[in-house]
mmCIF file with all atom_site columns, C-alpha atoms and ligand atoms in Angstrom:
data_model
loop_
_atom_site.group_PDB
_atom_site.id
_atom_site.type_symbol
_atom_site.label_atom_id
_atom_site.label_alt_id
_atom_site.label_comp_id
_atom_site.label_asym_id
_atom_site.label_entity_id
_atom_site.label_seq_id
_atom_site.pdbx_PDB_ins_code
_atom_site.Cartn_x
_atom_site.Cartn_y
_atom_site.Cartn_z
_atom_site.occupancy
_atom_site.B_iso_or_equiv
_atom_site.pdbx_formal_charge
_atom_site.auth_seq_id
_atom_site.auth_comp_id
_atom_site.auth_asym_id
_atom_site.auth_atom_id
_atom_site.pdbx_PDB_model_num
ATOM   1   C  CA  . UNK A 1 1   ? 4.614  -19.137 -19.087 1.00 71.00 ? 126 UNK A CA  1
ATOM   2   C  CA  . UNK A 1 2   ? 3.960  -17.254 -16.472 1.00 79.00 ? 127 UNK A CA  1
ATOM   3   C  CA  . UNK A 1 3   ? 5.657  -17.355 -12.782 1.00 87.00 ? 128 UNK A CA  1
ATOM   4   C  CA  . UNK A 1 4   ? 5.379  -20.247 -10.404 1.00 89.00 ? 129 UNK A CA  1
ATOM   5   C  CA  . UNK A 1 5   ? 4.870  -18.839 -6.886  1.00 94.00 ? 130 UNK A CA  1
ATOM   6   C  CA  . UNK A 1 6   ? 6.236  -21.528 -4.194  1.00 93.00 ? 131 UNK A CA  1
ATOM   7   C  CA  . UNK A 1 7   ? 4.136  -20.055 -1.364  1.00 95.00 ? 132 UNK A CA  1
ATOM   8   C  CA  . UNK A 1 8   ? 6.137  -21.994 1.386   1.00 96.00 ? 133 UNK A CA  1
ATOM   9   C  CA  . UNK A 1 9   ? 8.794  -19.702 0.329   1.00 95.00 ? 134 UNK A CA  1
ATOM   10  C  CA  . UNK A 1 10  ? 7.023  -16.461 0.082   1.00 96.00 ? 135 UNK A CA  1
ATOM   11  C  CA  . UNK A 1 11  ? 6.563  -14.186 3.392   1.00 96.00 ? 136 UNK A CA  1
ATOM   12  C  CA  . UNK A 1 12  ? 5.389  -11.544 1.174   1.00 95.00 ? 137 UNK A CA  1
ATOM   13  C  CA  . UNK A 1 13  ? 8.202  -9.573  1.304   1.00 95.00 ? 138 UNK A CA  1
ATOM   14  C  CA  . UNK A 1 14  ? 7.423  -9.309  5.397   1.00 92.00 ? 139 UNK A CA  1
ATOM   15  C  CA  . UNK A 1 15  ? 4.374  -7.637  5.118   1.00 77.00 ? 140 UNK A CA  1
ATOM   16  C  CA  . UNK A 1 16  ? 5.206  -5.250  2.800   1.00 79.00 ? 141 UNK A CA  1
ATOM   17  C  CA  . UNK A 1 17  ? 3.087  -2.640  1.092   1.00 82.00 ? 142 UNK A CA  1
ATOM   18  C  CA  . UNK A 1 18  ? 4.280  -3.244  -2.150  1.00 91.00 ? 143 UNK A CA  1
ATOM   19  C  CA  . UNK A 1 19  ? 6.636  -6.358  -2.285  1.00 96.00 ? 144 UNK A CA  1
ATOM   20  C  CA  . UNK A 1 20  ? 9.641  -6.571  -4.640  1.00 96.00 ? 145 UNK A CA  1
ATOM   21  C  CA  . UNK A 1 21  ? 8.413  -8.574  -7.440  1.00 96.00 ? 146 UNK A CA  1
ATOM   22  C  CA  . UNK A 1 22  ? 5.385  -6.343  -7.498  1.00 96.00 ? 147 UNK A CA  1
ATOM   23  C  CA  . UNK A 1 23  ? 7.488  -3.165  -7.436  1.00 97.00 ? 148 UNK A CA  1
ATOM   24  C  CA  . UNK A 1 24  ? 9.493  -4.625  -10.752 1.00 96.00 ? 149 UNK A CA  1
ATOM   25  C  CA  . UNK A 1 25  ? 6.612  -6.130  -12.842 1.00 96.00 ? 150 UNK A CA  1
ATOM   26  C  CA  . UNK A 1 26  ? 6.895  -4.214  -16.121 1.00 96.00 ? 151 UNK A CA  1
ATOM   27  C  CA  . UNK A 1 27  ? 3.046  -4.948  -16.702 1.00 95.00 ? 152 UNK A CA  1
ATOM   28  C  CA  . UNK A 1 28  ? 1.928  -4.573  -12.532 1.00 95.00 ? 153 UNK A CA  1
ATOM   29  C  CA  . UNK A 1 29  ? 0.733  -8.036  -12.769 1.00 96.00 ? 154 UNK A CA  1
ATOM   30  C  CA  . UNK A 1 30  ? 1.719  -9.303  -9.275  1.00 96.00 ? 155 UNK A CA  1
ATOM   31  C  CA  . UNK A 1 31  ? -0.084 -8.486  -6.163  1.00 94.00 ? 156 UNK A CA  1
ATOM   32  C  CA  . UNK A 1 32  ? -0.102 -10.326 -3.081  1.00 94.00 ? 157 UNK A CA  1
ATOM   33  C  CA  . UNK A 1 33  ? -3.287 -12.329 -1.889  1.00 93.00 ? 158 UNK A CA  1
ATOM   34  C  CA  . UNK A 1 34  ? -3.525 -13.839 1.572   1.00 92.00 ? 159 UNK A CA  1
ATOM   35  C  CA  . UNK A 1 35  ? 0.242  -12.386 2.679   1.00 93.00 ? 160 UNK A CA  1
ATOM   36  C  CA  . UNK A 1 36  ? 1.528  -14.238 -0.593  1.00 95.00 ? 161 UNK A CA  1
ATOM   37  C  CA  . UNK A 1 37  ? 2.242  -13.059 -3.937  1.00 95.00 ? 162 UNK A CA  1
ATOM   38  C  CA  . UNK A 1 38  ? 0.137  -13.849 -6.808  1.00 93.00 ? 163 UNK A CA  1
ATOM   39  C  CA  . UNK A 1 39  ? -0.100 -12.851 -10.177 1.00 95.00 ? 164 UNK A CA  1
ATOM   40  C  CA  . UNK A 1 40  ? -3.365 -11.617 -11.237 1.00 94.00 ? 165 UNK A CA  1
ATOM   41  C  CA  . UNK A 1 41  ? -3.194 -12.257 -15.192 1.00 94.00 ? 166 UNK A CA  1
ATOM   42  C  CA  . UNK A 1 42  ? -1.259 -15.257 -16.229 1.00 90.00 ? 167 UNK A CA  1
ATOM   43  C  CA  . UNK A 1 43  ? -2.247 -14.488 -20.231 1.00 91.00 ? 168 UNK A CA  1
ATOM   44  C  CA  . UNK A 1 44  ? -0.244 -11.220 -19.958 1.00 94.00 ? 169 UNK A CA  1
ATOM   45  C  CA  . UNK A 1 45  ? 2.896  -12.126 -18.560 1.00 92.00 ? 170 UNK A CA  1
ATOM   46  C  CA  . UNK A 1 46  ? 5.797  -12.046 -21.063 1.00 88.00 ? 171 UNK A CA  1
ATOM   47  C  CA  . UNK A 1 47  ? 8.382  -14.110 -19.155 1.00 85.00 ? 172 UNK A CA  1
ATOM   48  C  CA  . UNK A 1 48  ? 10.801 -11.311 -18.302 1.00 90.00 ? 173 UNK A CA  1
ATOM   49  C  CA  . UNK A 1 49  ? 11.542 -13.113 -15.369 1.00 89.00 ? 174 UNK A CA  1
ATOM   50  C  CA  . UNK A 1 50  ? 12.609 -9.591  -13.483 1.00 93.00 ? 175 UNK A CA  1
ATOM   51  C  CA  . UNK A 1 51  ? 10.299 -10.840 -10.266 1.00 94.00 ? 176 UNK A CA  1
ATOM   52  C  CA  . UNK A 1 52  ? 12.252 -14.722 -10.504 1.00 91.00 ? 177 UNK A CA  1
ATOM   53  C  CA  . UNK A 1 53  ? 15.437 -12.434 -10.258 1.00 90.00 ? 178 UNK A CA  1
ATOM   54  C  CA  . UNK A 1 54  ? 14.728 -10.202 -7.469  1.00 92.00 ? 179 UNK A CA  1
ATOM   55  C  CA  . UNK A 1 55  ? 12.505 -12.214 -5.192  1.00 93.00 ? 180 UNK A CA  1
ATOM   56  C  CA  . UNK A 1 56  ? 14.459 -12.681 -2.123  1.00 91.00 ? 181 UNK A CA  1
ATOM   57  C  CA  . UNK A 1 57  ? 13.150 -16.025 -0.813  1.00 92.00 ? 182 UNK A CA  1
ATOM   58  C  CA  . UNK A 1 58  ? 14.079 -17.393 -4.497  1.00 88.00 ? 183 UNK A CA  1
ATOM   59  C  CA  . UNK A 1 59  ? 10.317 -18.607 -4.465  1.00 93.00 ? 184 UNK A CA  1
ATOM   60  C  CA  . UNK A 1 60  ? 9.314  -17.941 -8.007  1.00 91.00 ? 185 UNK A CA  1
ATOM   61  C  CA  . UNK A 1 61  ? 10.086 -19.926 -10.283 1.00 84.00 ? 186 UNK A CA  1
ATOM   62  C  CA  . UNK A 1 62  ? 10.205 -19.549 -14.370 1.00 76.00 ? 187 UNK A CA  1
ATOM   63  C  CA  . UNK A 1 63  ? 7.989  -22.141 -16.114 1.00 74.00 ? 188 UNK A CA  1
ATOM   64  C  CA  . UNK A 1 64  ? 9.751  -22.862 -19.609 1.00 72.00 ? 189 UNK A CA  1
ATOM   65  C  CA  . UNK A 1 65  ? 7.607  -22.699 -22.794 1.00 72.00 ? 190 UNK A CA  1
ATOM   66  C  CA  . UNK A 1 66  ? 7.121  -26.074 -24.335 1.00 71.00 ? 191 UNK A CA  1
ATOM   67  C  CA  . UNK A 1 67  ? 8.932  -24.778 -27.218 1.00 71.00 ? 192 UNK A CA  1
ATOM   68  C  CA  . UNK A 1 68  ? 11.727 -24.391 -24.761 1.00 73.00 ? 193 UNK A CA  1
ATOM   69  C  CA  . UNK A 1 69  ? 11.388 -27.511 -22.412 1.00 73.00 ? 194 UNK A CA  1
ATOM   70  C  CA  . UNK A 1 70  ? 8.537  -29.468 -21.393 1.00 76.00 ? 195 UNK A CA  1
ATOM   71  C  CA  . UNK A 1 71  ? 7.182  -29.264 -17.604 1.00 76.00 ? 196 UNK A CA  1
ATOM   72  C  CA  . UNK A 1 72  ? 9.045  -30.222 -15.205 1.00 79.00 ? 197 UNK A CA  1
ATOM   73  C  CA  . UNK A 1 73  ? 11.889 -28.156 -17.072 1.00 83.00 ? 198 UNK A CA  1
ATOM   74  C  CA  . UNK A 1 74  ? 12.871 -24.919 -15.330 1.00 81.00 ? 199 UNK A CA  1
ATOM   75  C  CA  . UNK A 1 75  ? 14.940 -22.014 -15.082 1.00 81.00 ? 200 UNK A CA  1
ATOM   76  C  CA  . UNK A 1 76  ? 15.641 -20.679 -11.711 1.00 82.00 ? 201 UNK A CA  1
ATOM   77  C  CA  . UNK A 1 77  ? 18.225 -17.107 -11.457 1.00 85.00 ? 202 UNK A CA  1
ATOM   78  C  CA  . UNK A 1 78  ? 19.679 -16.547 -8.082  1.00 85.00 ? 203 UNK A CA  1
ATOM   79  C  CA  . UNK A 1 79  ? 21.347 -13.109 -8.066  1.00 84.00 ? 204 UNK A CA  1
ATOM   80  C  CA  . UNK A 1 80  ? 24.310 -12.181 -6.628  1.00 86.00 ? 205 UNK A CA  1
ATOM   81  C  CA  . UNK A 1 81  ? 26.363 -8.895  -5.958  1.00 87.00 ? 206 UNK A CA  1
ATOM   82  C  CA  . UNK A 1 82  ? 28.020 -9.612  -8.890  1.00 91.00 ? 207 UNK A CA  1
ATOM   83  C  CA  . UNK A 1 83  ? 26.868 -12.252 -10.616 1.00 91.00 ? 208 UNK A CA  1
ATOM   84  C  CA  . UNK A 1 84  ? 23.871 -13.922 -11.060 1.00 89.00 ? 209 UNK A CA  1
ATOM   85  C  CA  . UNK A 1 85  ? 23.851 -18.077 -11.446 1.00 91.00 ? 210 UNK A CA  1
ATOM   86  C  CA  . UNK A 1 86  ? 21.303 -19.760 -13.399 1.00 89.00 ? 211 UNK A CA  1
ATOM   87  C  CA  . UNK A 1 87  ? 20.524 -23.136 -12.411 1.00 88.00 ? 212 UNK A CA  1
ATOM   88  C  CA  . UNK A 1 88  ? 18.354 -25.034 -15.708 1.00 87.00 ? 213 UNK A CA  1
ATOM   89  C  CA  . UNK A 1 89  ? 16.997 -28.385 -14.866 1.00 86.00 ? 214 UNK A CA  1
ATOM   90  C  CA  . UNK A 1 90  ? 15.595 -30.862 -18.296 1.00 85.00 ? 215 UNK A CA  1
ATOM   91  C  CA  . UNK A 1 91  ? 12.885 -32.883 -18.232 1.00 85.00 ? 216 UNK A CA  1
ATOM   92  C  CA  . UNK A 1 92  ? 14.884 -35.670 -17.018 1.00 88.00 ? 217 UNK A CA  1
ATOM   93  C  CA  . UNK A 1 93  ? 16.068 -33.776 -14.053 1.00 86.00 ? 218 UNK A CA  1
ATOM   94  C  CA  . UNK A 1 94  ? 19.220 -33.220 -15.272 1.00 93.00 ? 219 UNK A CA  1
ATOM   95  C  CA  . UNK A 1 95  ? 20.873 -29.659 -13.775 1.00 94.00 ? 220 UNK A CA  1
ATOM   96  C  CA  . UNK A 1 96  ? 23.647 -27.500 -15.016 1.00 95.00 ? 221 UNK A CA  1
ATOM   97  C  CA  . UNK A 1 97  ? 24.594 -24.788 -13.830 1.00 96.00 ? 222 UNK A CA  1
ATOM   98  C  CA  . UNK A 1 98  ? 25.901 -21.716 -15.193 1.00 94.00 ? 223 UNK A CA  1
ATOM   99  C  CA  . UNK A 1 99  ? 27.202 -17.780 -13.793 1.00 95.00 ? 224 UNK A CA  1
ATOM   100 C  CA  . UNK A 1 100 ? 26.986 -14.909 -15.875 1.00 91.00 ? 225 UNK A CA  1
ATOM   101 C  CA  . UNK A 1 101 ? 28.854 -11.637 -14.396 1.00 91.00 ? 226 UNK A CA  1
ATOM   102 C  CA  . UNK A 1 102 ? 26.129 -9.152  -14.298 1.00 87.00 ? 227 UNK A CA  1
ATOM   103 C  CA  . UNK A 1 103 ? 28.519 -6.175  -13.099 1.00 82.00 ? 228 UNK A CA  1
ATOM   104 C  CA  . UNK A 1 104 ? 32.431 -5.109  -14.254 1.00 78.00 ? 229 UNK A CA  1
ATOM   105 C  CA  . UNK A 1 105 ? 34.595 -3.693  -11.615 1.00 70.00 ? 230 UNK A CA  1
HETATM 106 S  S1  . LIG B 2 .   ? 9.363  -10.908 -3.961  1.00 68.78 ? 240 LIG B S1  1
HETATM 107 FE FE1 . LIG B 2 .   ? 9.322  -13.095 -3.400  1.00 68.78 ? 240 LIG B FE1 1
HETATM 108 S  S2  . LIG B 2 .   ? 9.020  -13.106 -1.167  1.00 68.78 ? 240 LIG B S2  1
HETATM 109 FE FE2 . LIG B 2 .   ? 8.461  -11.057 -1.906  1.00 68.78 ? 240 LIG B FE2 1
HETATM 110 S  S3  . LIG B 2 .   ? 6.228  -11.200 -2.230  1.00 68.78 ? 240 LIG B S3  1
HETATM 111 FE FE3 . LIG B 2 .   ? 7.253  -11.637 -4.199  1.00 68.78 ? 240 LIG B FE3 1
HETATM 112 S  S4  . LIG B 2 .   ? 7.420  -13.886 -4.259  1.00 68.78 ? 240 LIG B S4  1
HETATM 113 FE FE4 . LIG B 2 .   ? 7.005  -13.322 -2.128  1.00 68.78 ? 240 LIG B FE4 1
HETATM 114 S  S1  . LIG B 2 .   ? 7.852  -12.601 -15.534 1.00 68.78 ? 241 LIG B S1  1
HETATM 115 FE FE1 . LIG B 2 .   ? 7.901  -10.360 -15.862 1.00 68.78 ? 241 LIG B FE1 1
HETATM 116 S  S2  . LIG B 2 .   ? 5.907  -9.856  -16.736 1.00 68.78 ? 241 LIG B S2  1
HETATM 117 FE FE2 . LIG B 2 .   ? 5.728  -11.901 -15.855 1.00 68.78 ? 241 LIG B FE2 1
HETATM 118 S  S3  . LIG B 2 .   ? 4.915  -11.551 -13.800 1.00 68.78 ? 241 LIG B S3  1
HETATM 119 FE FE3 . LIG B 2 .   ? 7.169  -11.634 -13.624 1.00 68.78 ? 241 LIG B FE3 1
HETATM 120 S  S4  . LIG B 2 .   ? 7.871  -9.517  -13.769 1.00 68.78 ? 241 LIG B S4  1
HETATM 121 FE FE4 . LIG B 2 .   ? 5.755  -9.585  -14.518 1.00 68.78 ? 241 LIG B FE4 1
#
C-alpha cells in the first residue's frame, strides 16, 4: 500500500529542494506538490517504509495490506537515536507498542 501523507503534518521538509523522504525513496517516487509531499506512482511503491521512518514531522503513515490488516490498521515507526518504536494499531483500534534497538553501543 503505498504511503499516507498527513499534509497537516508535512512543511515539506521547510522548503527544501529535495525533502527527506524524497532523498530516500529507493524507486524516486515522492516529490512534493503544493509545498507538500506526494507520491507520484502509488502502483510502484513496495512498502519499504524508508520515507515513514525518516520523515521528521512523523506525517506518513504505512497503510497495511489487507492481507496484513484491514483499513483503519496501521503501522507508524518513530525513530530514535537508538531505537526506533513501532506503534501498530488493529482494526479495532487496539495499539501496542513495541522498540526495536536499531544501533549497539
Ligand atoms: S519527509 Fe515528511 S515533512 Fe519532509 S516532505 Fe516528506 S512527508 Fe513532508
Ligand atoms: S514506502 Fe518506500 S518505495 Fe514506497 S514511497 Fe516510501 S520510500 Fe518509496
Amino acid at each position: 500500500m503505498p504511503p499516507k501523507i498527513n499534509l497537516q503534518k508535512c512543511d515539506g521538509c521547510r522548503a527544501e529542494k529535495e525533502p527527506l523522504c524524497e532523498q530516500i525513496c529507493p524507486g524516486n517516487l515522492m516529490t512534493l506538490k503544493d509545498g507538500k509531499a506526494f507520491c507520484r506512482s502509488n502502483r510502484d511503491c513496495w512498502d519499504c517504509m524508508s520515507c515513514t521512518k525518516i520523515c521528521p514531522q512523523a506525517a506518513i503513515e504505512t497503510r497495511l495490506p489487507y492481507q496484513l490488516g484491514y483499513y483503519p490498521a496501521k503501522l507508524i515507526p518513530r525513530m530514535g537515536t537508538n531505537s526506533m518504536m513501532w506503534t501498530c494499531s488493529d482494526i479495532n483500534g487496539k495499539t501496542e507498542r513495541f522498540v526495536v534497538k536499531t544501533r549497539n553501543s
